[in-house]
PDB file of C-alpha atoms in Angstrom:
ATOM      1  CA  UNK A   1      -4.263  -6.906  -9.584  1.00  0.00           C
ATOM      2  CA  UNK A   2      -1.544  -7.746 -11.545  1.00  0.00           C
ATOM      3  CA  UNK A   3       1.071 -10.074 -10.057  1.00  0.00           C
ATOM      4  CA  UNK A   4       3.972  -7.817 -10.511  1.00  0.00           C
ATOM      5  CA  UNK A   5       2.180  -5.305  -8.691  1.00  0.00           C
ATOM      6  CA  UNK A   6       2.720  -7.907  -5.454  1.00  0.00           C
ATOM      7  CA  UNK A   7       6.233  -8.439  -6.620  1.00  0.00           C
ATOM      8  CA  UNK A   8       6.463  -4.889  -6.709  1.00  0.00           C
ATOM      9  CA  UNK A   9       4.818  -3.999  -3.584  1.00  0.00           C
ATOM     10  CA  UNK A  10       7.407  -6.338  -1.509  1.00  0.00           C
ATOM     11  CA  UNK A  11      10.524  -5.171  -2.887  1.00  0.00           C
ATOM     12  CA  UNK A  12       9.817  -1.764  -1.850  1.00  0.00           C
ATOM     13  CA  UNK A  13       8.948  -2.930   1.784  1.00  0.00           C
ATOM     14  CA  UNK A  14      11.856  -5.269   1.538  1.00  0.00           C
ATOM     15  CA  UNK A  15      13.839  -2.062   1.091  1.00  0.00           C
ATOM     16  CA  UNK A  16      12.448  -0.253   3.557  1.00  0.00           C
ATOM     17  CA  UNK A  17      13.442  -1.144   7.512  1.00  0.00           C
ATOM     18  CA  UNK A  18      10.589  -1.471   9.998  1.00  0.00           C
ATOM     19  CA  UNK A  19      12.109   1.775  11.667  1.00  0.00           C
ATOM     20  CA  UNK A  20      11.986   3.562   8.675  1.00  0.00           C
ATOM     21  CA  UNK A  21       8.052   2.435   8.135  1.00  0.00           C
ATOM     22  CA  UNK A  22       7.372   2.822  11.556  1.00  0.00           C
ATOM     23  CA  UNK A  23       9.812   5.930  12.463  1.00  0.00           C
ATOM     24  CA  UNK A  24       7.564   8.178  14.728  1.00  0.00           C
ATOM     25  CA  UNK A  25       4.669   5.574  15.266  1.00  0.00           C
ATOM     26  CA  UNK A  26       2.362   7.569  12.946  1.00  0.00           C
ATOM     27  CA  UNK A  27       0.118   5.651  11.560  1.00  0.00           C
ATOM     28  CA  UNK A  28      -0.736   8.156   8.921  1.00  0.00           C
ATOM     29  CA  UNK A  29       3.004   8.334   7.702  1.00  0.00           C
ATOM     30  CA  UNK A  30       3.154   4.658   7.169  1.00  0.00           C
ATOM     31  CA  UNK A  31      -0.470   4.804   5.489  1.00  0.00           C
ATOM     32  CA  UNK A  32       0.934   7.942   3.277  1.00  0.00           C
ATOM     33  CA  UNK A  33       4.169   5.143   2.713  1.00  0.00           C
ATOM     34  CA  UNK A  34       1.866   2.277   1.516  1.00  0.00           C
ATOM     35  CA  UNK A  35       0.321   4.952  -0.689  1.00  0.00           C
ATOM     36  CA  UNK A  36       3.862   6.231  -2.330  1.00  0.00           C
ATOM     37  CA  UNK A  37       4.600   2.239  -2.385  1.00  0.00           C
ATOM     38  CA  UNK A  38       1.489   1.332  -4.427  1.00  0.00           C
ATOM     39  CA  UNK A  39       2.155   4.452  -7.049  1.00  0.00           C
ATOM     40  CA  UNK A  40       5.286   3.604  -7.478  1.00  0.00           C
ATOM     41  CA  UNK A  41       4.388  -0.319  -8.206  1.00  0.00           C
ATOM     42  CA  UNK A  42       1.992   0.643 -10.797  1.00  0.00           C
ATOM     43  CA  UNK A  43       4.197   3.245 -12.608  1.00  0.00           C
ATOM     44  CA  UNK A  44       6.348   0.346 -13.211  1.00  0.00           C
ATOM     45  CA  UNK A  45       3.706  -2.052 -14.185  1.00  0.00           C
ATOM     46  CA  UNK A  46       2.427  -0.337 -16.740  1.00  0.00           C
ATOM     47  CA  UNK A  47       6.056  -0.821 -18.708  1.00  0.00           C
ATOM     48  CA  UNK A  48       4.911  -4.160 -19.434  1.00  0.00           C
ATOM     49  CA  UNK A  49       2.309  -2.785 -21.366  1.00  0.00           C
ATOM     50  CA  UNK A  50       3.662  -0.456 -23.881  1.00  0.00           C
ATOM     51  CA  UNK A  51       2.048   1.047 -25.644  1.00  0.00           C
ATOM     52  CA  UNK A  52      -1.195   0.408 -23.732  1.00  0.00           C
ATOM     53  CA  UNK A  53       0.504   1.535 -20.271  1.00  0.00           C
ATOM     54  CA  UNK A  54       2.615   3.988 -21.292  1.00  0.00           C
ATOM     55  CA  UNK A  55       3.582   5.412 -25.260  1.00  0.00           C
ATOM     56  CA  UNK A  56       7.299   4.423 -24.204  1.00  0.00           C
ATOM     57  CA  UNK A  57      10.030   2.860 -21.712  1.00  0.00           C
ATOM     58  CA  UNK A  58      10.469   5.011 -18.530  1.00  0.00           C
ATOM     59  CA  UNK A  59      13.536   4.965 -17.140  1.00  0.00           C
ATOM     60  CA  UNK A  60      11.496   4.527 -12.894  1.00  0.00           C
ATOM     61  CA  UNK A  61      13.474   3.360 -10.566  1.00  0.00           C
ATOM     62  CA  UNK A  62      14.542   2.670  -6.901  1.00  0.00           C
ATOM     63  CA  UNK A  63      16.414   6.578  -6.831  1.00  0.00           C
ATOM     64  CA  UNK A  64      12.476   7.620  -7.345  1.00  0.00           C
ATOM     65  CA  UNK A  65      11.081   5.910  -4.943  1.00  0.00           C
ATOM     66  CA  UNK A  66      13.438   6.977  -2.381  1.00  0.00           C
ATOM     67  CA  UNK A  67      13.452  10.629  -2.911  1.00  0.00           C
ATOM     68  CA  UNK A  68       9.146  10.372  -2.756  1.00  0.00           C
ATOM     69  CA  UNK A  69      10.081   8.616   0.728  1.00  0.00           C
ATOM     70  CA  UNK A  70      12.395  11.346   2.074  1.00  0.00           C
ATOM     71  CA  UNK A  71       9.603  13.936   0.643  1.00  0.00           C
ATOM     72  CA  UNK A  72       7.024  12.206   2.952  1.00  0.00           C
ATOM     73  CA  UNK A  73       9.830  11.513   5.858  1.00  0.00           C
ATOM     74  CA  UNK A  74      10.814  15.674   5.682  1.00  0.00           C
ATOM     75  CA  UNK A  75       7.111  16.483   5.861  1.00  0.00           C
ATOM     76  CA  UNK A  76       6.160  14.327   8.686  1.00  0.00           C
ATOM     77  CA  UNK A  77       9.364  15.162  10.671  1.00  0.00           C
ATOM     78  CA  UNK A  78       8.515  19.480  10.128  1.00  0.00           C
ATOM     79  CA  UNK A  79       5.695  19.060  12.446  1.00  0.00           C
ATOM     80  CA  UNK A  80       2.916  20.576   9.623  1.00  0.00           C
ATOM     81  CA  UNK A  81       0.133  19.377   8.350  1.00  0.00           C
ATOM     82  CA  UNK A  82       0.698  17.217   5.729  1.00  0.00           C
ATOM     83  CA  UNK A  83      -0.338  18.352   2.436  1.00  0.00           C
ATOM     84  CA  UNK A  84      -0.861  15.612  -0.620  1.00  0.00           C
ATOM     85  CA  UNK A  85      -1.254  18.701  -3.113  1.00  0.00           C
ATOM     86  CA  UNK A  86       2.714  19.497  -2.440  1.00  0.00           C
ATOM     87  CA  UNK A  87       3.425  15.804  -2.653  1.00  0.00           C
ATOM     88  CA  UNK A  88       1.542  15.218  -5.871  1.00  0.00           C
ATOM     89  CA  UNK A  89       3.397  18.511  -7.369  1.00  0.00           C
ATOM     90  CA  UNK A  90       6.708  16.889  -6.601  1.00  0.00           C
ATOM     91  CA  UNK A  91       6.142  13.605  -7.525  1.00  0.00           C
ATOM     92  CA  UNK A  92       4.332  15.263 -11.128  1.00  0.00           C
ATOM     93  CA  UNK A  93       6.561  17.558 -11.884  1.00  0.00           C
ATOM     94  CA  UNK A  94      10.170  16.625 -10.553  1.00  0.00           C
ATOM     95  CA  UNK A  95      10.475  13.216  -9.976  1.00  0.00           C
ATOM     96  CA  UNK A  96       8.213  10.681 -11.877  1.00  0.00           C
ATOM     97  CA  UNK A  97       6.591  13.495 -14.049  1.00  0.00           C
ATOM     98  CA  UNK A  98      10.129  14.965 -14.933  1.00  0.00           C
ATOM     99  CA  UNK A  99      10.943  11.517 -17.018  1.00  0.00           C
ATOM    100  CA  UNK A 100       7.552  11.927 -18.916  1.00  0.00           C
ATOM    101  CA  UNK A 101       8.006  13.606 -22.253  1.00  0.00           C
ATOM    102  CA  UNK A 102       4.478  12.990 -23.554  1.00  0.00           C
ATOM    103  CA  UNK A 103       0.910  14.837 -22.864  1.00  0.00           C
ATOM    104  CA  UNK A 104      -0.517  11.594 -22.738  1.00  0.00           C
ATOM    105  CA  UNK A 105       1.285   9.794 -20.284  1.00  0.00           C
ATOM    106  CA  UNK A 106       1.636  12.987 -18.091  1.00  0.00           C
ATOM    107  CA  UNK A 107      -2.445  12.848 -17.727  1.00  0.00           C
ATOM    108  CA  UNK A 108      -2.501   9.527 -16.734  1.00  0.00           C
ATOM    109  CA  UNK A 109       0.608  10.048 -14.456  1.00  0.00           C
ATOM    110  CA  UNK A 110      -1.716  12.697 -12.789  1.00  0.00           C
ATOM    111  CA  UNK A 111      -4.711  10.826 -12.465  1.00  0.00           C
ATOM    112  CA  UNK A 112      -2.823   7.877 -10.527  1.00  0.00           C
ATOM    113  CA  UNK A 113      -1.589  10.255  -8.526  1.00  0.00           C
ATOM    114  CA  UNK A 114      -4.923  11.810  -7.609  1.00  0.00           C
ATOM    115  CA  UNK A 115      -6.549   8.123  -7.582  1.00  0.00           C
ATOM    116  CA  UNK A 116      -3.395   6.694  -5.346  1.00  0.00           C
ATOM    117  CA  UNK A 117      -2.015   9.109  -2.826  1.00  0.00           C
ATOM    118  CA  UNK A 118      -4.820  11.449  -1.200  1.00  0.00           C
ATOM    119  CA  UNK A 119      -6.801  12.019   1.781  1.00  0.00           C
ATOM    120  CA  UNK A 120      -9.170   9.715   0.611  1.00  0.00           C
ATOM    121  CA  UNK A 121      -7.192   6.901  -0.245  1.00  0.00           C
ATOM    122  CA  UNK A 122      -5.472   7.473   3.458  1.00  0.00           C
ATOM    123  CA  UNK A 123      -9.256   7.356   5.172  1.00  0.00           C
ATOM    124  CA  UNK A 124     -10.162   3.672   3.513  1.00  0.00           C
ATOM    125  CA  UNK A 125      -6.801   2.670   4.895  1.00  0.00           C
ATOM    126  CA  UNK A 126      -7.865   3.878   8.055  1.00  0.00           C
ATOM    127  CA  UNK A 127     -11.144   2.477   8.392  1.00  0.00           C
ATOM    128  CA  UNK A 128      -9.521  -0.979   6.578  1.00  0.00           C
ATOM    129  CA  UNK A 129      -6.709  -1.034   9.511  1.00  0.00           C
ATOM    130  CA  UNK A 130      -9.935  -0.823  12.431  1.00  0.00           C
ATOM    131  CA  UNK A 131     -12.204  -3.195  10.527  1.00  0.00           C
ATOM    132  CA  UNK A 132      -9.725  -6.114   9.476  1.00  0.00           C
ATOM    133  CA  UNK A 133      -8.015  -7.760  12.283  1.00  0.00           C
ATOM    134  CA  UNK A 134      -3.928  -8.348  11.849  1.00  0.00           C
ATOM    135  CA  UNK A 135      -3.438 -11.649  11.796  1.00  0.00           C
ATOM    136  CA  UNK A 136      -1.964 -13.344  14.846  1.00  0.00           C
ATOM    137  CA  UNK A 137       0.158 -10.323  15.789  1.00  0.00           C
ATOM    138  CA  UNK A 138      -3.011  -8.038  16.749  1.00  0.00           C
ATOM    139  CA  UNK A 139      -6.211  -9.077  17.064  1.00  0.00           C
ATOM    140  CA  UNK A 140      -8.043  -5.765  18.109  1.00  0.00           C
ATOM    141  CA  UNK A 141     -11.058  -7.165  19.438  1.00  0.00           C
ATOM    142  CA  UNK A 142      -9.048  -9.583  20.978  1.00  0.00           C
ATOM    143  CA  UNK A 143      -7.290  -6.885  22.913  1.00  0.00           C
ATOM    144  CA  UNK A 144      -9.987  -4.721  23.482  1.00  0.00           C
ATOM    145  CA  UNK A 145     -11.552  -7.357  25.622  1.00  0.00           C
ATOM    146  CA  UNK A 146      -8.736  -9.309  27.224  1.00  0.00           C
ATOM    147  CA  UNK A 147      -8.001  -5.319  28.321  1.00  0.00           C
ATOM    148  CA  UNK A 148     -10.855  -3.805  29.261  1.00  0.00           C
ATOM    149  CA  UNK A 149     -10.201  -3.633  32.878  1.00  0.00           C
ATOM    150  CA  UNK A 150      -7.200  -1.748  32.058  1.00  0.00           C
ATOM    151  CA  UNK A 151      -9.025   0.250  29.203  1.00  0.00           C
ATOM    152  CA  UNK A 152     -11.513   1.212  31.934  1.00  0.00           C
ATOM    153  CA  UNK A 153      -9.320   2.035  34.465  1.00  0.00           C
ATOM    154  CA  UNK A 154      -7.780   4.697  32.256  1.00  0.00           C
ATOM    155  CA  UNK A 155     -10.834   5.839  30.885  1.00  0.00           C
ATOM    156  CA  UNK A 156     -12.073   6.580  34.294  1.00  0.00           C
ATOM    157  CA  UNK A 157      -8.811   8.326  35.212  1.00  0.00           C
ATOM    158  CA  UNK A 158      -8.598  10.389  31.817  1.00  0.00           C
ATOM    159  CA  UNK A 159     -12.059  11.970  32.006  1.00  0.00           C
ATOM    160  CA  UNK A 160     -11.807  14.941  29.725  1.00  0.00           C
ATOM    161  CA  UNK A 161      -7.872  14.262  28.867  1.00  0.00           C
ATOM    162  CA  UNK A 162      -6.451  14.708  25.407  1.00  0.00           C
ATOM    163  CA  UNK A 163      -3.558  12.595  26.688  1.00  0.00           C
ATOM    164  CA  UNK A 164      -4.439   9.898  24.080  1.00  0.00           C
ATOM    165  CA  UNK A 165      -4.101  12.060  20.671  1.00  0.00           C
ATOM    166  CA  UNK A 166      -1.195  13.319  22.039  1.00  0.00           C
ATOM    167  CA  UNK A 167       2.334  12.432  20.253  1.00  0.00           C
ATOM    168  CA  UNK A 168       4.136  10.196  23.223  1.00  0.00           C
ATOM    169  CA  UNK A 169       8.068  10.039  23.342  1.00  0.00           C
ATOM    170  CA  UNK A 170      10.361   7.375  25.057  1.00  0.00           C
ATOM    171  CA  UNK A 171      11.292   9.078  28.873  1.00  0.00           C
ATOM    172  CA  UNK A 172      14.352   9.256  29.614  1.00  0.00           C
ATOM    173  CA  UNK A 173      16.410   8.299  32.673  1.00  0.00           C
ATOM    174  CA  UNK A 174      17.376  11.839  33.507  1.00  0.00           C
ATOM    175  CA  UNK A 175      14.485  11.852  36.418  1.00  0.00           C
ATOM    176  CA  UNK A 176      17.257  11.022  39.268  1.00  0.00           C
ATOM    177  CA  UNK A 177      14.349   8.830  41.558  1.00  0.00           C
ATOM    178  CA  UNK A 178      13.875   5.571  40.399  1.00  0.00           C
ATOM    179  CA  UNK A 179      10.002   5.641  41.744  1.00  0.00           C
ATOM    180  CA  UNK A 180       9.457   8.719  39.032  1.00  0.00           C
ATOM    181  CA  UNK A 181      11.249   6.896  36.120  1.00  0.00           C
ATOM    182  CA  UNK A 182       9.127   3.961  36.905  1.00  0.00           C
ATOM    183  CA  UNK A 183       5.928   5.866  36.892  1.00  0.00           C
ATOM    184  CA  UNK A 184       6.824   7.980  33.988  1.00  0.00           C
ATOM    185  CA  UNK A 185       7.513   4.712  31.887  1.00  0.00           C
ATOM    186  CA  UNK A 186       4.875   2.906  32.911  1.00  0.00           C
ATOM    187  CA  UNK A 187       2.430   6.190  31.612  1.00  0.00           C
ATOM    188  CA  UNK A 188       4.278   6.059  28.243  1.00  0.00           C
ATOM    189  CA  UNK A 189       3.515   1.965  28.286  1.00  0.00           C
ATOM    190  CA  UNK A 190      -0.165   2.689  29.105  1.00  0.00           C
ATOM    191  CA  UNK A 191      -0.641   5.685  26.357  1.00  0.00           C
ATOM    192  CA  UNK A 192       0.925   3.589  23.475  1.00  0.00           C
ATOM    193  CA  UNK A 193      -1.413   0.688  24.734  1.00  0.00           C
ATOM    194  CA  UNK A 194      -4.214   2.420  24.359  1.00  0.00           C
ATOM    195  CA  UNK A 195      -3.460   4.335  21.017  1.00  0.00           C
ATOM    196  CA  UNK A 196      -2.723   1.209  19.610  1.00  0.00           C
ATOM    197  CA  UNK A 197      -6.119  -0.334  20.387  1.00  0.00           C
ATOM    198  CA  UNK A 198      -7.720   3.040  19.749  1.00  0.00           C
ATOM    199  CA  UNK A 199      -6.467   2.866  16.072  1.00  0.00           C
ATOM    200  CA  UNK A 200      -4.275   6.301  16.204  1.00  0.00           C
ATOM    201  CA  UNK A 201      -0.532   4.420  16.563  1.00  0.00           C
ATOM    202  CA  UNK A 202       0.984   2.116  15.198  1.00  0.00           C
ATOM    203  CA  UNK A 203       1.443  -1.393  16.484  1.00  0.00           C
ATOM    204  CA  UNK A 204       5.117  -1.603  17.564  1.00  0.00           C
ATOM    205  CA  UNK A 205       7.333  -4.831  19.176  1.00  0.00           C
ATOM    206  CA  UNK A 206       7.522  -3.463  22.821  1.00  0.00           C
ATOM    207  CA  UNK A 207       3.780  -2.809  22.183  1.00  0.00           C
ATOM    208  CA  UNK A 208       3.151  -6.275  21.274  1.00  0.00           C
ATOM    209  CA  UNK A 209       5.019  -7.752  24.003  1.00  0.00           C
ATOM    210  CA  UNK A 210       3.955  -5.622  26.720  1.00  0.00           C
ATOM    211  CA  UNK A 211      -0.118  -6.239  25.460  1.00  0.00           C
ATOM    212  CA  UNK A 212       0.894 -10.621  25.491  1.00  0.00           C
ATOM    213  CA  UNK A 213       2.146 -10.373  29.206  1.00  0.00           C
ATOM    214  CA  UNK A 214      -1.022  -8.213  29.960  1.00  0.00           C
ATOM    215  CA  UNK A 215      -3.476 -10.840  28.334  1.00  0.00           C
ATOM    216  CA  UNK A 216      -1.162 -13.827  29.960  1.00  0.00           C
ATOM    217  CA  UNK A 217      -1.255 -12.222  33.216  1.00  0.00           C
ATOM    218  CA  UNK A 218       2.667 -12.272  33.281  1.00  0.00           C
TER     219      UNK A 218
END
């Protein structure tokens, strides 16, 4: 790809705040993020290549790429499914689309939209994210055997549990005993744990940290 499209790609993320990326710990929000990220890159790129990219100079800029993100945050907060088709009618018709003036560039608008943010686009990211290790911070395999006896042990305790797809909060301290607020926090520990290495959350720092004492016996 293009290098500006890197350039691109990082000033976005440097915009954005790990909380806002990873606000939730939905993994499919920060995919959809990545998504509205990459669009918005290439909408930009393709100034640099007038009239090839687009017939003319649009005026995209940051104040675009932030109302796409509170369209995704708004969405993702409601509690409903989230639907691309309302996304893409947004971003085509209000807020990328509405600085488009010709057929042309409208069409091709639309097709990167189809091409960039969809279901499908979301599924390769999934199946990338479980295939490709990350790095030094998570090494699923890595995990998934330096684990097991804990990934076991719940298994065998979870029999026939949805416990795992379920959305987790942080507890609270409002339990009064300190032997329930113990328990209770160490279930939350054990359910992001295993979503985590089960591909459904996202990795987070108290995630890491707790899964490095695990594997270092700490």
């Amino acid at each position: 790809s293009p290098p500006g499209l890197k350039k691109n790609l990082t000033r976005t993320y440097e915009s954005w705040s790990p909380e806002q990326i990873s606000k939730g710990g939905i993994l499919t929000r920060a995919q959809s993020l990545f998504c509205l990220a990459w669009f918005h890159a290439v909408c930009q790129e393709r100034r640099n290549y007038i009239p090839q990219g687009w017939t003319k100079f649009y005026e995209f800029s940051l104040s675009d790429l932030r109302a796409g993100y509170e369209i995704i945050d708004r969405l993702f907060d409601g509690g409903k499914s989230f639907q691309w088709e309302f996304v893409h009618g947004l971003l085509e018709s209000a807020i990328y689309g509405g600085r488009i003036d010709n057929p042309s560039d409208l069409r091709i608008l639309r097709s990167y939209l189809e091409h960039s943010c969809s279901i499908l686009v979301i599924s390769q990211l999934r199946i990338l994210s479980r295939s490709v290790a990350t790095g030094s911070k998570f090494d699923r395999e890595l995990w998934s055997n330096g684990l097991s006896p804990v990934l076991n042990l719940w298994k065998k305790l979870n029999q026939g549990s949805t416990l795992i797809h379920q959305k987790v909060v942080v507890p609270t301290e409002g339990h009064g005993s300190p032997v329930l607020s113990f328990i209770t926090l160490e279930q939350f520990n054990a359910v992001r744990l295993v979503q985590v290495i089960r591909g459904t959350q996202l990795l987070t720092a108290s995630v890491q940290t707790l899964a490095s004492a695990l594997l270092n016996h700490e």
